[in-house]
Amino acid sequence: MIRFILADLRRLWAGAAVVVLLVTLATALGVTVTLQERALRLGSARAADKFDLVIGVAGSETQLVLSSIFLQPAPLPLMPGEVLAKLSKDPRVAWVAPVGFGDSFAGYPLVGTTRALVGSTVSGFAEGRMFEKEGEALVGAAVKLPVGAEIKPMHGTAQMGGETHAGVVYQVTGKLPPTGTPWDRAILVPIQAVWHVHGLGHDHGHEEEEEQHHEGEVAASGGHDADHDDHGAVDADAPIDENFTADAPGLPAVLVKPKTIADAYKLRQEYRNGNTLAVFPGEVLTSLYATLGDAKMVLSAVAAGSQGLVAAALVLVTVTHIGQRRRQIGALRAFGAPRLSVFAIVWLELFLLVALGIGLGFLTGLAAARLIADAFTARSGIILPVGFTGEDWRMALILLGASAVLSAVPAILAYRQSPAAALRA
Amino acid sequence: MLSLHLDSLGKSFPGLGSPVLLVDFLAITAGERVAVTGGSGSGKSTFINVITGLERPTSGKVVWSGEDITRLSETARDRWRAEHVGLVMQDFHLFPGLSAVENVLLPARLARVADRALIARAHDLLESVGLSRPDQKIETMSRGEMQRVAIARAVLRKPGVIVADEPTASLDVEAGETVGRLLLDMAAEAKSMLIVVSHDQRLIDRLDRRITLSAGRIVADDLREEVAA
Ligand SMILES: Nc1ncnc2c1ncn2[C@@H]1O[C@H](COP(=O)(O)OP(=O)(O)O)[C@@H](O)[C@H]1O
Ligand SMILES: [Mg+2]
């Protein structure tokens, strides 16, 4: 029987190939959507799970998380430096680290932070050592710069038409191990340097003037006439001071590691007070996932629609095909083949094609999702874990079951075909 | 050995005024060789379909050696036909993509009766119908060769009756001649009854009996001696 089916398929290979291709594409579409959405959820959750609590200026929770954890460039308002000082002394806090952004180099975001954050979130260095001086920098695993390279930061990003900070140069002293997060694409510098580049924190008398720091900076840094944009200088050899006092300059966000879960909830409560906003990244992601889920639903509906269309087209094609093969099939019975084997032949022939298409569709979907995930990782640094789970196998079984039923339609037609009528046709 | 009895047989199709086939009584003895003739549309194919169980008559009995096949279920009739009837049709109904011997064995394989002995017989049969390449693909054969493969398929399971519906109509004279001779030889070898629908006078002349149909009724039923007389 198998030989007969194979001979038949070989004869009709073009049509068979089209059937397989259609099923493959329709299946792959659905599989890609599912895998990609799940990978995006898992990947972003993993990227965020090192950071328990983020505190910033009251505003958009989503923006705060996107900027501070996913390092998406966006101007965040600054919050007073005293928040950092207060948290540093809080007994419920294991560590707290400021993050300052806005500059970039060669497309990589520069993030001002502390040794505490680096030390607590990664274990060891892939190469080199921690920054010790104001003019030193660390690079993430995905940054294509060697230890010892020089970094001339640019205000904003090149696409946004940023300008290079004159006279500011960092030296790379170490490379971090990969984390699968956007921080792999970041250049980490001491927060103190970021402040100084932007003319903040030189003179402790100016912290009241954060909003209009231009005057203060010019005075404090002793006149950089040629500077277009920013007004500050880094003293590359200055030691790093990470004892933050209440008069530290303003900050877009701080990352906090509370000691216990209870502490986390209390801190979150306390710092949601009108001026500041404290969020659990996971919580913000959950609401983002809801949006993602909606998008997935739309795409899944599109995929399901295309699968339905393919299924309908298949039934149409095979029913026509069976019609054309009435003579053949009727003849089989006339010459002594049992009715059931006629059913089995037609059923198997279609089912084999559809099952092959589904199998290839899953593989194609996986490959497509991997490609998309890789492109995404290259751009964002977030590693998206693409892979099948039990849910997918269940889906595959459901699809196979449906195609088994679908294949039975022409098989039943063939089964009911009268051999005499078939011979006459 | 099979014998056939038809009793008050009628076959009508919905929408047709008069029945397509009406046979009050007909008996064909085991091993008899019968030609069925008649004009186009006279009911010859319907006759064949009804006596082989491919179609159920509207009324009457088709009794093969005591068994009325009109009372069998469709599946049982299929099984009965597979065991007792060897069919040869005008249009061969062979399956492209398969070789000659695979075609001979296909129905038996699908019915799961193709044991080693039957496979050996398939090869022998192909040889005795004059085909020396059992693995030749069917679509590369001439029409005459194809009909010979069809004959080998029909007699594979040593059926009690060989039924051929215009087996030579689509062949040239020479190939038709061969096919006619093979049908007679095969029927003789298996001591089968042979029923051949044909317009081929030379083939008809070699059979024992000639039944002529017109508008579904038997209008003549002659033994060869009488024809010769
Ligand atoms: N399935 C059918 N429905 C209606 N009429 C049919 C059907 N099959 C055969 N007929 C009619 O029955 C008559 C006899 O047909 P057939 O037995 O094929 O004749 P023959 O084989 O002698 O040419 C014809 O008039 C044909 O049109
Ligand atoms: Mg006919």
GROMACS .gro file of N, CA and C in nm, chain A residues 1 3-4 7-8 10-11 327-339 341-342 345 415-424, chain B residues 13 45-46 49 54-55 74-75 78 81-82 87-89 91-98 102 106-112 137 153 157:
model
  198
    1MET      N    1   0.083  -0.120   0.000
    1MET     CA    2   0.000   0.000   0.000
    1MET      C    3   0.087   0.125   0.000
    3ARG      N    4   0.379   0.145  -0.115
    3ARG     CA    5   0.443   0.158  -0.244
    3ARG      C    6   0.348   0.225  -0.344
    4PHE      N    7   0.222   0.185  -0.335
    4PHE     CA    8   0.122   0.244  -0.424
    4PHE      C    9   0.111   0.394  -0.397
    7ALA      N   10   0.419   0.570  -0.526
    7ALA     CA   11   0.417   0.580  -0.672
    7ALA      C   12   0.322   0.690  -0.715
    8ASP      N   13   0.209   0.696  -0.646
    8ASP     CA   14   0.109   0.797  -0.679
    8ASP      C   15   0.165   0.937  -0.652
   10ARG      N   16   0.476   1.024  -0.638
   10ARG     CA   17   0.584   1.056  -0.729
   10ARG      C   18   0.527   1.107  -0.861
   11ARG      N   19   0.417   1.046  -0.901
   11ARG     CA   20   0.354   1.087  -1.026
   11ARG      C   21   0.299   1.230  -1.014
  327ARG      N   22  -1.221   0.699  -1.140
  327ARG     CA   23  -1.199   0.577  -1.218
  327ARG      C   24  -1.097   0.487  -1.149
  328GLN      N   25  -0.983   0.549  -1.117
  328GLN     CA   26  -0.875   0.474  -1.053
  328GLN      C   27  -0.923   0.406  -0.926
  329ILE      N   28  -0.989   0.488  -0.843
  329ILE     CA   29  -1.024   0.438  -0.711
  329ILE      C   30  -1.135   0.333  -0.719
  330GLY      N   31  -1.234   0.362  -0.806
  330GLY     CA   32  -1.339   0.263  -0.826
  330GLY      C   33  -1.281   0.134  -0.881
  331ALA      N   34  -1.186   0.150  -0.973
  331ALA     CA   35  -1.126   0.034  -1.035
  331ALA      C   36  -1.058  -0.054  -0.930
  332LEU      N   37  -0.989   0.010  -0.837
  332LEU     CA   38  -0.922  -0.068  -0.732
  332LEU      C   39  -1.019  -0.165  -0.668
  333ARG      N   40  -1.138  -0.115  -0.636
  333ARG     CA   41  -1.236  -0.201  -0.571
  333ARG      C   42  -1.289  -0.306  -0.667
  334ALA      N   43  -1.313  -0.265  -0.792
  334ALA     CA   44  -1.366  -0.360  -0.890
  334ALA      C   45  -1.272  -0.478  -0.907
  335PHE      N   46  -1.143  -0.452  -0.897
  335PHE     CA   47  -1.045  -0.560  -0.919
  335PHE      C   48  -1.011  -0.636  -0.792
  336GLY      N   49  -1.078  -0.601  -0.682
  336GLY     CA   50  -1.064  -0.686  -0.565
  336GLY      C   51  -0.998  -0.624  -0.443
  337ALA      N   52  -0.969  -0.491  -0.449
  337ALA     CA   53  -0.915  -0.429  -0.328
  337ALA      C   54  -1.030  -0.403  -0.230
  338PRO      N   55  -1.010  -0.431  -0.101
  338PRO     CA   56  -1.117  -0.406  -0.005
  338PRO      C   57  -1.146  -0.257   0.006
  339ARG      N   58  -1.270  -0.230   0.039
  339ARG     CA   59  -1.316  -0.092   0.052
  339ARG      C   60  -1.231  -0.014   0.151
  341SER      N   61  -0.926  -0.053   0.236
  341SER     CA   62  -0.792  -0.016   0.193
  341SER      C   63  -0.797   0.102   0.096
  342VAL      N   64  -0.909   0.114   0.023
  342VAL     CA   65  -0.928   0.232  -0.061
  342VAL      C   66  -0.934   0.357   0.028
  345ILE      N   67  -0.587   0.430   0.167
  345ILE     CA   68  -0.493   0.488   0.070
  345ILE      C   69  -0.516   0.637   0.056
  415TYR      N   70  -1.448   0.613  -0.029
  415TYR     CA   71  -1.506   0.492   0.029
  415TYR      C   72  -1.647   0.471  -0.023
  416ARG      N   73  -1.720   0.583  -0.036
  416ARG     CA   74  -1.860   0.573  -0.077
  416ARG      C   75  -1.877   0.564  -0.229
  417GLN      N   76  -1.769   0.589  -0.301
  417GLN     CA   77  -1.772   0.586  -0.446
  417GLN      C   78  -1.813   0.449  -0.496
  418SER      N   79  -1.919   0.444  -0.579
  418SER     CA   80  -1.960   0.314  -0.633
  418SER      C   81  -1.861   0.272  -0.741
  419PRO      N   82  -1.813   0.148  -0.737
  419PRO     CA   83  -1.713   0.105  -0.835
  419PRO      C   84  -1.769   0.104  -0.977
  420ALA      N   85  -1.899   0.071  -0.991
  420ALA     CA   86  -1.956   0.065  -1.126
  420ALA      C   87  -1.958   0.204  -1.187
  421ALA      N   88  -2.005   0.302  -1.109
  421ALA     CA   89  -2.010   0.439  -1.159
  421ALA      C   90  -1.870   0.486  -1.193
  422ALA      N   91  -1.773   0.445  -1.110
  422ALA     CA   92  -1.635   0.487  -1.133
  422ALA      C   93  -1.582   0.430  -1.264
  423LEU      N   94  -1.617   0.305  -1.292
  423LEU     CA   95  -1.567   0.243  -1.415
  423LEU      C   96  -1.628   0.306  -1.539
  424ARG      N   97  -1.753   0.349  -1.526
  424ARG     CA   98  -1.822   0.409  -1.640
  424ARG      C   99  -1.769   0.547  -1.673
  438PHE      N  100  -3.259   0.274  -1.393
  438PHE     CA  101  -3.192   0.390  -1.334
  438PHE      C  102  -3.296   0.498  -1.311
  470SER      N  103  -2.280  -0.355  -2.065
  470SER     CA  104  -2.199  -0.323  -1.947
  470SER      C  105  -2.282  -0.335  -1.819
  471THR      N  106  -2.408  -0.294  -1.829
  471THR     CA  107  -2.496  -0.307  -1.713
  471THR      C  108  -2.509  -0.454  -1.674
  474ASN      N  109  -2.193  -0.555  -1.498
  474ASN     CA  110  -2.186  -0.496  -1.363
  474ASN      C  111  -2.278  -0.568  -1.265
  479LEU      N  112  -2.094  -0.552  -0.912
  479LEU     CA  113  -2.050  -0.412  -0.907
  479LEU      C  114  -2.171  -0.321  -0.888
  480GLU      N  115  -2.285  -0.365  -0.938
  480GLU     CA  116  -2.409  -0.292  -0.919
  480GLU      C  117  -2.516  -0.388  -0.870
  499GLU      N  118  -2.242  -0.460   0.056
  499GLU     CA  119  -2.147  -0.411  -0.044
  499GLU      C  120  -2.006  -0.464  -0.017
  500THR      N  121  -1.969  -0.463   0.111
  500THR     CA  122  -1.836  -0.512   0.148
  500THR      C  123  -1.823  -0.661   0.117
  503ASP      N  124  -1.784  -0.710  -0.248
  503ASP     CA  125  -1.646  -0.680  -0.288
  503ASP      C  126  -1.558  -0.801  -0.263
  506ARG      N  127  -1.637  -1.084  -0.504
  506ARG     CA  128  -1.586  -1.056  -0.638
  506ARG      C  129  -1.434  -1.077  -0.642
  507ALA      N  130  -1.366  -1.029  -0.537
  507ALA     CA  131  -1.220  -1.043  -0.533
  507ALA      C  132  -1.181  -1.190  -0.542
  512LEU      N  133  -1.167  -0.951  -1.368
  512LEU     CA  134  -1.224  -0.851  -1.459
  512LEU      C  135  -1.120  -0.799  -1.556
  513VAL      N  136  -1.160  -0.786  -1.682
  513VAL     CA  137  -1.076  -0.720  -1.781
  513VAL      C  138  -1.164  -0.615  -1.849
  514MET      N  139  -1.120  -0.488  -1.841
  514MET     CA  140  -1.202  -0.381  -1.897
  514MET      C  141  -1.138  -0.325  -2.023
  516ASP      N  142  -1.060  -0.025  -2.086
  516ASP     CA  143  -0.953   0.072  -2.055
  516ASP      C  144  -0.858   0.022  -1.946
  517PHE      N  145  -0.824  -0.099  -1.947
  517PHE     CA  146  -0.718  -0.159  -1.865
  517PHE      C  147  -0.726  -0.127  -1.715
  518HIS      N  148  -0.738   0.003  -1.679
  518HIS     CA  149  -0.734   0.043  -1.538
  518HIS      C  150  -0.610  -0.008  -1.468
  519LEU      N  151  -0.497   0.022  -1.527
  519LEU     CA  152  -0.369  -0.010  -1.463
  519LEU      C  153  -0.319   0.118  -1.398
  520PHE      N  154  -0.221   0.104  -1.308
  520PHE     CA  155  -0.180   0.220  -1.229
  520PHE      C  156  -0.041   0.266  -1.266
  521PRO      N  157  -0.035   0.386  -1.326
  521PRO     CA  158   0.095   0.439  -1.366
  521PRO      C  159   0.184   0.459  -1.244
  522GLY      N  160   0.312   0.446  -1.266
  522GLY     CA  161   0.406   0.460  -1.154
  522GLY      C  162   0.443   0.325  -1.096
  523LEU      N  163   0.359   0.225  -1.121
  523LEU     CA  164   0.391   0.090  -1.073
  523LEU      C  165   0.436   0.005  -1.191
  527GLU      N  166   0.387  -0.529  -1.020
  527GLU     CA  167   0.319  -0.460  -0.908
  527GLU      C  168   0.172  -0.437  -0.939
  531LEU      N  169  -0.133  -0.572  -0.722
  531LEU     CA  170  -0.188  -0.465  -0.638
  531LEU      C  171  -0.318  -0.501  -0.564
  532PRO      N  172  -0.424  -0.548  -0.633
  532PRO     CA  173  -0.547  -0.577  -0.557
  532PRO      C  174  -0.525  -0.685  -0.452
  533ALA      N  175  -0.446  -0.786  -0.487
  533ALA     CA  176  -0.421  -0.894  -0.391
  533ALA      C  177  -0.343  -0.841  -0.271
  534ARG      N  178  -0.249  -0.752  -0.297
  534ARG     CA  179  -0.172  -0.695  -0.186
  534ARG      C  180  -0.263  -0.612  -0.097
  535LEU      N  181  -0.349  -0.531  -0.159
  535LEU     CA  182  -0.438  -0.448  -0.079
  535LEU      C  183  -0.535  -0.535   0.002
  536ALA      N  184  -0.566  -0.653  -0.052
  536ALA     CA  185  -0.654  -0.744   0.022
  536ALA      C  186  -0.574  -0.834   0.116
  537ARG      N  187  -0.443  -0.813   0.121
  537ARG     CA  188  -0.353  -0.887   0.210
  537ARG      C  189  -0.356  -1.037   0.185
  562LYS      N  190   0.790  -0.031  -1.612
  562LYS     CA  191   0.684   0.060  -1.567
  562LYS      C  192   0.568   0.054  -1.664
  578ARG      N  193  -0.350  -0.989  -1.425
  578ARG     CA  194  -0.409  -0.947  -1.297
  578ARG      C  195  -0.543  -1.017  -1.274
  582ARG      N  196  -0.582  -1.485  -0.904
  582ARG     CA  197  -0.634  -1.565  -0.794
  582ARG      C  198  -0.721  -1.681  -0.845
   0.00000   0.00000   0.00000
